[in-house]
Amino acid sequence: MAQVAYQAFQVIPEGSIVSPQGFAAGGLHCGLKKTERNDLGVITCEVLADAAAVYTTNVFQAAPLQVTRESMQNGKLQAIVVNSGNANAVTGQQGEKDAYAMRLATAKELGIAVENVAVASTGVIGELLNMEKVHAGIKGLPARVGSGKQEASDFSQAILTTDLVKKEICVRTFIDGKEVMIAGAAKGSGMIHPNMATMLAFVTCDAQVDQAALQGLLGKSTDATFNMITVDGDTSTNDMLIAMASGLAGNETLHPGHKDWENFAATFNYVCEVLAKAIARDGEGATKLVEVNIAGAVSDDSARAIAKTVIGSSLVKSAMFGADANWGRIIAAVGRAGEPVQPDQVDVKLGSILVLSGSRPVAFDEEEALRYLQGDSVQIHVDLHGGSGVATAWGCDLTYDYVRINAAYRT
Amino acid sequence: MAQVAYQAFQVIPEGSIVSPQGFAAGGLHCGLKKTERNDLGVITCEVLADAAAVYTTNVFQAAPLQVTRESMQNGKLQAIVVNSGNANAVTGQQGEKDAYAMRLATAKELGIAVENVAVASTGVIGELLNMEKVHAGIKGLPARVGSGKQEASDFSQAILTTDLVKKEICVRTFIDGKEVMIAGAAKGSGMIHPNMATMLAFVTCDAQVDQAALQGLLGKSTDATFNMITVDGDTSTNDMLIAMASGLAGNETLHPGHKDWENFAATFNYVCEVLAKAIARDGEGATKLVEVNIAGAVSDDSARAIAKTVIGSSLVKSAMFGADANWGRIIAAVGRAGEPVQPDQVDVKLGSILVLSGSRPVAFDEEEALRYLQGDSVQIHVDLHGGSGVATAWGCDLTYDYVRINAAYRT
């Protein structure tokens, strides 16, 4: 699936966020969602874990982000409490009070120091949380927390909003000869765009990792994965990605000088990439995953800007929905990215089908292209022949269902 | 309709691009479009007109833009030939040859110097023009050119692609006591985004205007009108806006020092604004015109960036389609614009309905909001209370029809 330089790791299909040593999770329905789906969840760690986090760049940061930032000041976490159905965003001082109350209640019920609890919320903006329901839910959480597949699934369900499927991954590698597990769970699926989205993602890991190194790795992986996906160009108020490392695997502390660092980083990055692609594929209304690969840009940054522009183009996304090999729209998006491009030397491929060579249309088999574009994963390759910059971005098609879902989200 | 400081002008409902003295136009079906709609048109002027033009910022500029730039080197034009159905973009050297051939044939048929003819194209990208049809069409043009309402209508039809309606405006004012007419015709309706779009617009005027002043005015008006509309965030390869001034009204040459300059500029700007809003309202699949007004930004530029972000948000656009008073999405878009915003002091109104005050939700009548948002014109007002910067942007809702139109454009 993912292309990484060093792939000495193995996907554990039956694994989950509780597979890394020390972690447990749980979830339940407390009533914030109108349906019976879970809407409150928690991840806990039996020891104080080294933790790293990244947050939305949106000016309007939701109240739980402020609380989590405060908890993250010492780089340690022991629990993350998450609700869906209500973002607790643009809710003023009452919203802040509510986020702090969620943290306090979770700490109390789980017997954890309050400053080691992170809070995350996702859902509708601008409505106050029903704290009666939240408190009742948090009271019920300890009985639901465990280290089994079911409890992990309960948690993964609890963080979803308009998502159709859970997004989970568990990978195993070896560090200092010790087995290390890295796992993650995430939610999309609207307001997904570079620089974080209505996106919550949680990565658990049992390696011992230097906290600063973990934060650096998280930032770098986020730039290459979560910040390279878009569903609709909107960046949410609530995006947050938290990684926790329990250190129970028994390895020597990982940092960039450790002999197995590259392996660990590649494995960690793979977990992020799988979650990011899963979010893109499950974008609101999406019928397929679209991957855009840019090569030959003047720099990687330039390639990223172009890849994001193409993956974010409503016209390209609509064409992908219609399985239309409309490379003109791809080219038009490349050309408006504001990056250096030689307009006369661009190649475009849809999968392996060359449609533009040296900026000249190539006769191709329309039937073959149609069949390819009707698949559930589509790759667009653009080579600018202008340098060595490369980037990959992921997104989805723009469909009737996207409009249906978003024309009446609140009702 | 439009709010301008100085409004000493009058809309002429029966007017058109041939109302200003000296202008004629025409259009016909030459076969580039599969339907029987017109696809080739021309505007001519009986004298050599002072002209100004602005072009797309897309790196992949279509062949006709190169030809028009060349013709514009002396700041004079006497004719503009336009085809729809094929953009002649990303068509390589053959595309350039074809655009030059269109110019030459038009000049020859109309008896005009070749360097005074501009060429514009709109339609599908990446396919060569059928020059046999184009040449046959151009041969037929002189017989179809005239100064009547019908000929103007034939032209306005000829420049449309997925547009549903013609976009025309004619306004009268007085300069030096002489009657002056300014008129325009434009087409949208996909790939519409700030910094020009799949947008062609032509403004005719019979005032005598200094060419440099006309170019300056065109640039300024474009920034405030055409560059403030978006349909889908995509900037086309073919956008072009051309203004021609015949000078036959008999006024003293207009320039910024002329006593009636402000009046002329306001009138000219009004013509651009009407055309820009008409393009937004007729965006692909649109059911309504959406206007975003930003006040209280740190600068006008900042306000423009925020207005464009809000009007371009797929989530805001979907909510407008669903008549959903989802101000959370408006706020989320404001917050991701990358501009300075105090997150705790923002007001949002939908029409006259206050929904957010000082960044706190206001209880409002949902039924009243629904009725307002179901209208065919919706205004979103955001006051940031952070400065004196203001801006207005126009767009449309995101609908099932947008997806339908763009999922199968080529087929």
PDB file of C-alpha atoms in Angstrom, chain B residues 207-382:
ATOM      1  CA  ALA B 207     -16.623  57.627 -24.125  1.00  0.00           C
ATOM      2  CA  GLN B 208     -13.229  58.930 -25.108  1.00  0.00           C
ATOM      3  CA  VAL B 209     -10.884  57.474 -22.482  1.00  0.00           C
ATOM      4  CA  ASP B 210      -7.155  57.689 -22.069  1.00  0.00           C
ATOM      5  CA  GLN B 211      -5.899  54.149 -22.732  1.00  0.00           C
ATOM      6  CA  ALA B 212      -3.679  53.949 -19.650  1.00  0.00           C
ATOM      7  CA  ALA B 213      -6.517  55.252 -17.497  1.00  0.00           C
ATOM      8  CA  LEU B 214      -8.856  52.653 -19.000  1.00  0.00           C
ATOM      9  CA  GLN B 215      -6.368  49.860 -18.278  1.00  0.00           C
ATOM     10  CA  GLY B 216      -5.951  51.111 -14.708  1.00  0.00           C
ATOM     11  CA  LEU B 217      -9.691  51.327 -14.183  1.00  0.00           C
ATOM     12  CA  LEU B 218     -10.229  47.870 -15.670  1.00  0.00           C
ATOM     13  CA  GLY B 219      -7.653  46.377 -13.300  1.00  0.00           C
ATOM     14  CA  LYS B 220      -9.152  48.091 -10.259  1.00  0.00           C
ATOM     15  CA  SER B 221     -12.716  47.167 -11.175  1.00  0.00           C
ATOM     16  CA  THR B 222     -11.669  43.579 -11.876  1.00  0.00           C
ATOM     17  CA  ASP B 223     -10.156  43.275  -8.407  1.00  0.00           C
ATOM     18  CA  ALA B 224     -13.390  44.492  -6.808  1.00  0.00           C
ATOM     19  CA  THR B 225     -15.823  42.569  -8.999  1.00  0.00           C
ATOM     20  CA  PHE B 226     -14.714  39.706 -11.282  1.00  0.00           C
ATOM     21  CA  ASN B 227     -11.915  38.704  -8.918  1.00  0.00           C
ATOM     22  CA  MET B 228     -14.393  38.584  -6.023  1.00  0.00           C
ATOM     23  CA  ILE B 229     -16.626  35.891  -7.475  1.00  0.00           C
ATOM     24  CA  THR B 230     -16.229  32.174  -7.183  1.00  0.00           C
ATOM     25  CA  VAL B 231     -18.267  29.248  -8.365  1.00  0.00           C
ATOM     26  CA  ASP B 232     -15.946  26.372  -7.633  1.00  0.00           C
ATOM     27  CA  GLY B 233     -12.484  27.600  -6.802  1.00  0.00           C
ATOM     28  CA  ASP B 234     -11.046  26.696 -10.161  1.00  0.00           C
ATOM     29  CA  THR B 235      -9.264  29.311 -12.247  1.00  0.00           C
ATOM     30  CA  SER B 236      -9.446  28.652 -15.931  1.00  0.00           C
ATOM     31  CA  THR B 237      -6.834  28.802 -18.638  1.00  0.00           C
ATOM     32  CA  ASN B 238      -8.915  31.129 -20.796  1.00  0.00           C
ATOM     33  CA  ASP B 239     -10.236  33.983 -18.675  1.00  0.00           C
ATOM     34  CA  MET B 240     -10.178  37.313 -20.326  1.00  0.00           C
ATOM     35  CA  LEU B 241     -11.875  40.623 -19.866  1.00  0.00           C
ATOM     36  CA  ILE B 242     -11.621  43.212 -22.614  1.00  0.00           C
ATOM     37  CA  ALA B 243     -12.923  46.768 -22.599  1.00  0.00           C
ATOM     38  CA  MET B 244     -13.167  48.880 -25.744  1.00  0.00           C
ATOM     39  CA  ALA B 245     -13.858  52.613 -25.823  1.00  0.00           C
ATOM     40  CA  SER B 246     -14.848  54.052 -29.208  1.00  0.00           C
ATOM     41  CA  GLY B 247     -14.566  57.686 -28.168  1.00  0.00           C
ATOM     42  CA  LEU B 248     -17.568  58.637 -30.303  1.00  0.00           C
ATOM     43  CA  ALA B 249     -19.526  60.235 -27.449  1.00  0.00           C
ATOM     44  CA  GLY B 250     -17.665  63.463 -28.000  1.00  0.00           C
ATOM     45  CA  ASN B 251     -16.455  64.073 -24.453  1.00  0.00           C
ATOM     46  CA  GLU B 252     -13.068  65.420 -23.433  1.00  0.00           C
ATOM     47  CA  THR B 253     -10.640  62.550 -22.941  1.00  0.00           C
ATOM     48  CA  LEU B 254     -11.308  60.881 -19.594  1.00  0.00           C
ATOM     49  CA  HIS B 255      -8.471  60.338 -17.113  1.00  0.00           C
ATOM     50  CA  PRO B 256      -8.290  60.426 -13.321  1.00  0.00           C
ATOM     51  CA  GLY B 257      -7.900  64.239 -13.381  1.00  0.00           C
ATOM     52  CA  HIS B 258     -11.116  64.780 -15.356  1.00  0.00           C
ATOM     53  CA  LYS B 259     -13.954  66.283 -13.284  1.00  0.00           C
ATOM     54  CA  ASP B 260     -16.323  63.449 -14.297  1.00  0.00           C
ATOM     55  CA  TRP B 261     -13.797  60.667 -13.760  1.00  0.00           C
ATOM     56  CA  GLU B 262     -15.332  59.450 -10.495  1.00  0.00           C
ATOM     57  CA  ASN B 263     -18.706  59.233 -12.154  1.00  0.00           C
ATOM     58  CA  PHE B 264     -17.302  57.373 -15.115  1.00  0.00           C
ATOM     59  CA  ALA B 265     -15.332  55.003 -12.904  1.00  0.00           C
ATOM     60  CA  ALA B 266     -18.384  54.273 -10.727  1.00  0.00           C
ATOM     61  CA  THR B 267     -20.484  53.602 -13.818  1.00  0.00           C
ATOM     62  CA  PHE B 268     -17.823  51.374 -15.352  1.00  0.00           C
ATOM     63  CA  ASN B 269     -17.437  49.534 -12.052  1.00  0.00           C
ATOM     64  CA  TYR B 270     -21.188  49.042 -11.855  1.00  0.00           C
ATOM     65  CA  VAL B 271     -21.191  47.372 -15.278  1.00  0.00           C
ATOM     66  CA  CYS B 272     -18.423  45.027 -14.108  1.00  0.00           C
ATOM     67  CA  GLU B 273     -20.241  44.293 -10.856  1.00  0.00           C
ATOM     68  CA  VAL B 274     -23.523  43.471 -12.590  1.00  0.00           C
ATOM     69  CA  LEU B 275     -21.751  41.081 -14.965  1.00  0.00           C
ATOM     70  CA  ALA B 276     -19.729  39.502 -12.156  1.00  0.00           C
ATOM     71  CA  LYS B 277     -22.824  38.914 -10.026  1.00  0.00           C
ATOM     72  CA  ALA B 278     -24.677  37.522 -13.043  1.00  0.00           C
ATOM     73  CA  ILE B 279     -21.851  35.027 -13.522  1.00  0.00           C
ATOM     74  CA  ALA B 280     -21.983  34.022  -9.853  1.00  0.00           C
ATOM     75  CA  ARG B 281     -25.763  33.649  -9.888  1.00  0.00           C
ATOM     76  CA  ASP B 282     -25.570  31.492 -13.009  1.00  0.00           C
ATOM     77  CA  GLY B 283     -22.751  29.346 -11.603  1.00  0.00           C
ATOM     78  CA  GLU B 284     -22.986  25.716 -12.627  1.00  0.00           C
ATOM     79  CA  GLY B 285     -25.967  24.182 -10.877  1.00  0.00           C
ATOM     80  CA  ALA B 286     -26.595  27.274  -8.764  1.00  0.00           C
ATOM     81  CA  THR B 287     -30.039  27.990  -7.345  1.00  0.00           C
ATOM     82  CA  LYS B 288     -29.115  31.292  -5.722  1.00  0.00           C
ATOM     83  CA  LEU B 289     -26.689  34.183  -5.541  1.00  0.00           C
ATOM     84  CA  VAL B 290     -24.727  34.280  -2.301  1.00  0.00           C
ATOM     85  CA  GLU B 291     -23.083  37.529  -1.217  1.00  0.00           C
ATOM     86  CA  VAL B 292     -20.517  37.684   1.580  1.00  0.00           C
ATOM     87  CA  ASN B 293     -19.799  41.026   3.199  1.00  0.00           C
ATOM     88  CA  ILE B 294     -16.812  41.282   5.509  1.00  0.00           C
ATOM     89  CA  ALA B 295     -16.412  44.350   7.738  1.00  0.00           C
ATOM     90  CA  GLY B 296     -14.006  45.179  10.539  1.00  0.00           C
ATOM     91  CA  ALA B 297     -10.984  43.416   9.036  1.00  0.00           C
ATOM     92  CA  VAL B 298      -7.498  44.811   9.558  1.00  0.00           C
ATOM     93  CA  SER B 299      -7.414  45.950   5.910  1.00  0.00           C
ATOM     94  CA  ASP B 300      -9.429  45.720   2.708  1.00  0.00           C
ATOM     95  CA  ASP B 301      -6.986  43.097   1.412  1.00  0.00           C
ATOM     96  CA  SER B 302      -7.500  41.032   4.532  1.00  0.00           C
ATOM     97  CA  ALA B 303     -11.277  41.429   4.196  1.00  0.00           C
ATOM     98  CA  ARG B 304     -11.052  40.261   0.587  1.00  0.00           C
ATOM     99  CA  ALA B 305      -9.095  37.159   1.526  1.00  0.00           C
ATOM    100  CA  ILE B 306     -11.640  36.285   4.203  1.00  0.00           C
ATOM    101  CA  ALA B 307     -14.627  37.008   1.940  1.00  0.00           C
ATOM    102  CA  LYS B 308     -13.164  34.768  -0.759  1.00  0.00           C
ATOM    103  CA  THR B 309     -12.546  31.960   1.725  1.00  0.00           C
ATOM    104  CA  VAL B 310     -16.132  32.061   2.992  1.00  0.00           C
ATOM    105  CA  ILE B 311     -17.694  32.299  -0.471  1.00  0.00           C
ATOM    106  CA  GLY B 312     -15.474  29.419  -1.634  1.00  0.00           C
ATOM    107  CA  SER B 313     -16.249  27.050   1.225  1.00  0.00           C
ATOM    108  CA  SER B 314     -17.969  23.910  -0.045  1.00  0.00           C
ATOM    109  CA  LEU B 315     -19.589  23.485   3.359  1.00  0.00           C
ATOM    110  CA  VAL B 316     -20.981  27.024   3.409  1.00  0.00           C
ATOM    111  CA  LYS B 317     -22.153  26.592  -0.186  1.00  0.00           C
ATOM    112  CA  SER B 318     -23.865  23.293   0.620  1.00  0.00           C
ATOM    113  CA  ALA B 319     -25.540  24.851   3.661  1.00  0.00           C
ATOM    114  CA  MET B 320     -26.861  27.694   1.492  1.00  0.00           C
ATOM    115  CA  PHE B 321     -28.298  25.121  -0.920  1.00  0.00           C
ATOM    116  CA  GLY B 322     -30.026  23.467   2.024  1.00  0.00           C
ATOM    117  CA  ALA B 323     -31.172  26.854   3.419  1.00  0.00           C
ATOM    118  CA  ASP B 324     -29.410  25.831   6.628  1.00  0.00           C
ATOM    119  CA  ALA B 325     -28.453  28.704   8.967  1.00  0.00           C
ATOM    120  CA  ASN B 326     -25.219  26.895   9.779  1.00  0.00           C
ATOM    121  CA  TRP B 327     -23.120  29.855  10.936  1.00  0.00           C
ATOM    122  CA  GLY B 328     -20.545  27.450  12.405  1.00  0.00           C
ATOM    123  CA  ARG B 329     -19.324  26.747   8.898  1.00  0.00           C
ATOM    124  CA  ILE B 330     -19.121  30.464   8.151  1.00  0.00           C
ATOM    125  CA  ILE B 331     -17.023  30.987  11.263  1.00  0.00           C
ATOM    126  CA  ALA B 332     -14.845  27.973  10.463  1.00  0.00           C
ATOM    127  CA  ALA B 333     -14.135  29.418   7.025  1.00  0.00           C
ATOM    128  CA  VAL B 334     -13.350  32.861   8.474  1.00  0.00           C
ATOM    129  CA  GLY B 335     -10.953  31.190  10.883  1.00  0.00           C
ATOM    130  CA  ARG B 336      -8.983  29.297   8.269  1.00  0.00           C
ATOM    131  CA  ALA B 337      -8.477  32.229   5.895  1.00  0.00           C
ATOM    132  CA  GLY B 338      -5.036  32.866   7.319  1.00  0.00           C
ATOM    133  CA  GLU B 339      -5.919  36.448   8.225  1.00  0.00           C
ATOM    134  CA  PRO B 340      -5.843  38.197  11.625  1.00  0.00           C
ATOM    135  CA  VAL B 341      -9.139  37.637  13.415  1.00  0.00           C
ATOM    136  CA  GLN B 342      -9.993  38.130  17.081  1.00  0.00           C
ATOM    137  CA  PRO B 343     -11.846  34.901  17.757  1.00  0.00           C
ATOM    138  CA  ASP B 344     -13.982  36.331  20.571  1.00  0.00           C
ATOM    139  CA  GLN B 345     -15.600  39.345  18.927  1.00  0.00           C
ATOM    140  CA  VAL B 346     -17.193  38.269  15.681  1.00  0.00           C
ATOM    141  CA  ASP B 347     -20.759  39.075  14.615  1.00  0.00           C
ATOM    142  CA  VAL B 348     -22.538  37.127  11.892  1.00  0.00           C
ATOM    143  CA  LYS B 349     -25.827  38.073  10.239  1.00  0.00           C
ATOM    144  CA  LEU B 350     -27.795  36.209   7.593  1.00  0.00           C
ATOM    145  CA  GLY B 351     -29.568  39.047   5.865  1.00  0.00           C
ATOM    146  CA  SER B 352     -30.828  41.049   8.841  1.00  0.00           C
ATOM    147  CA  ILE B 353     -30.948  38.040  11.171  1.00  0.00           C
ATOM    148  CA  LEU B 354     -28.243  38.189  13.827  1.00  0.00           C
ATOM    149  CA  VAL B 355     -26.994  34.653  14.556  1.00  0.00           C
ATOM    150  CA  LEU B 356     -23.673  35.310  16.282  1.00  0.00           C
ATOM    151  CA  SER B 357     -22.760  38.327  18.419  1.00  0.00           C
ATOM    152  CA  GLY B 358     -19.346  38.783  19.986  1.00  0.00           C
ATOM    153  CA  SER B 359     -18.653  35.189  18.903  1.00  0.00           C
ATOM    154  CA  ARG B 360     -21.581  33.980  21.016  1.00  0.00           C
ATOM    155  CA  PRO B 361     -24.556  32.223  19.493  1.00  0.00           C
ATOM    156  CA  VAL B 362     -27.729  34.300  19.435  1.00  0.00           C
ATOM    157  CA  ALA B 363     -31.122  32.673  19.714  1.00  0.00           C
ATOM    158  CA  PHE B 364     -32.861  33.369  16.411  1.00  0.00           C
ATOM    159  CA  ASP B 365     -36.068  32.366  14.707  1.00  0.00           C
ATOM    160  CA  GLU B 366     -35.130  29.273  12.688  1.00  0.00           C
ATOM    161  CA  GLU B 367     -38.311  29.537  10.607  1.00  0.00           C
ATOM    162  CA  GLU B 368     -37.487  33.115   9.658  1.00  0.00           C
ATOM    163  CA  ALA B 369     -33.913  32.125   8.800  1.00  0.00           C
ATOM    164  CA  LEU B 370     -35.149  29.225   6.687  1.00  0.00           C
ATOM    165  CA  ARG B 371     -37.504  31.515   4.760  1.00  0.00           C
ATOM    166  CA  TYR B 372     -34.702  34.002   4.190  1.00  0.00           C
ATOM    167  CA  LEU B 373     -32.198  31.372   3.050  1.00  0.00           C
ATOM    168  CA  GLN B 374     -34.721  29.842   0.664  1.00  0.00           C
ATOM    169  CA  GLY B 375     -34.695  33.061  -1.346  1.00  0.00           C
ATOM    170  CA  ASP B 376     -32.774  33.420  -4.578  1.00  0.00           C
ATOM    171  CA  SER B 377     -30.329  35.956  -3.111  1.00  0.00           C
ATOM    172  CA  VAL B 378     -28.672  35.507   0.262  1.00  0.00           C
ATOM    173  CA  GLN B 379     -26.386  37.919   2.085  1.00  0.00           C
ATOM    174  CA  ILE B 380     -23.921  36.816   4.752  1.00  0.00           C
ATOM    175  CA  HIS B 381     -22.542  39.675   6.867  1.00  0.00           C
ATOM    176  CA  VAL B 382     -19.510  39.142   9.071  1.00  0.00           C
TER     177      VAL B 382
END
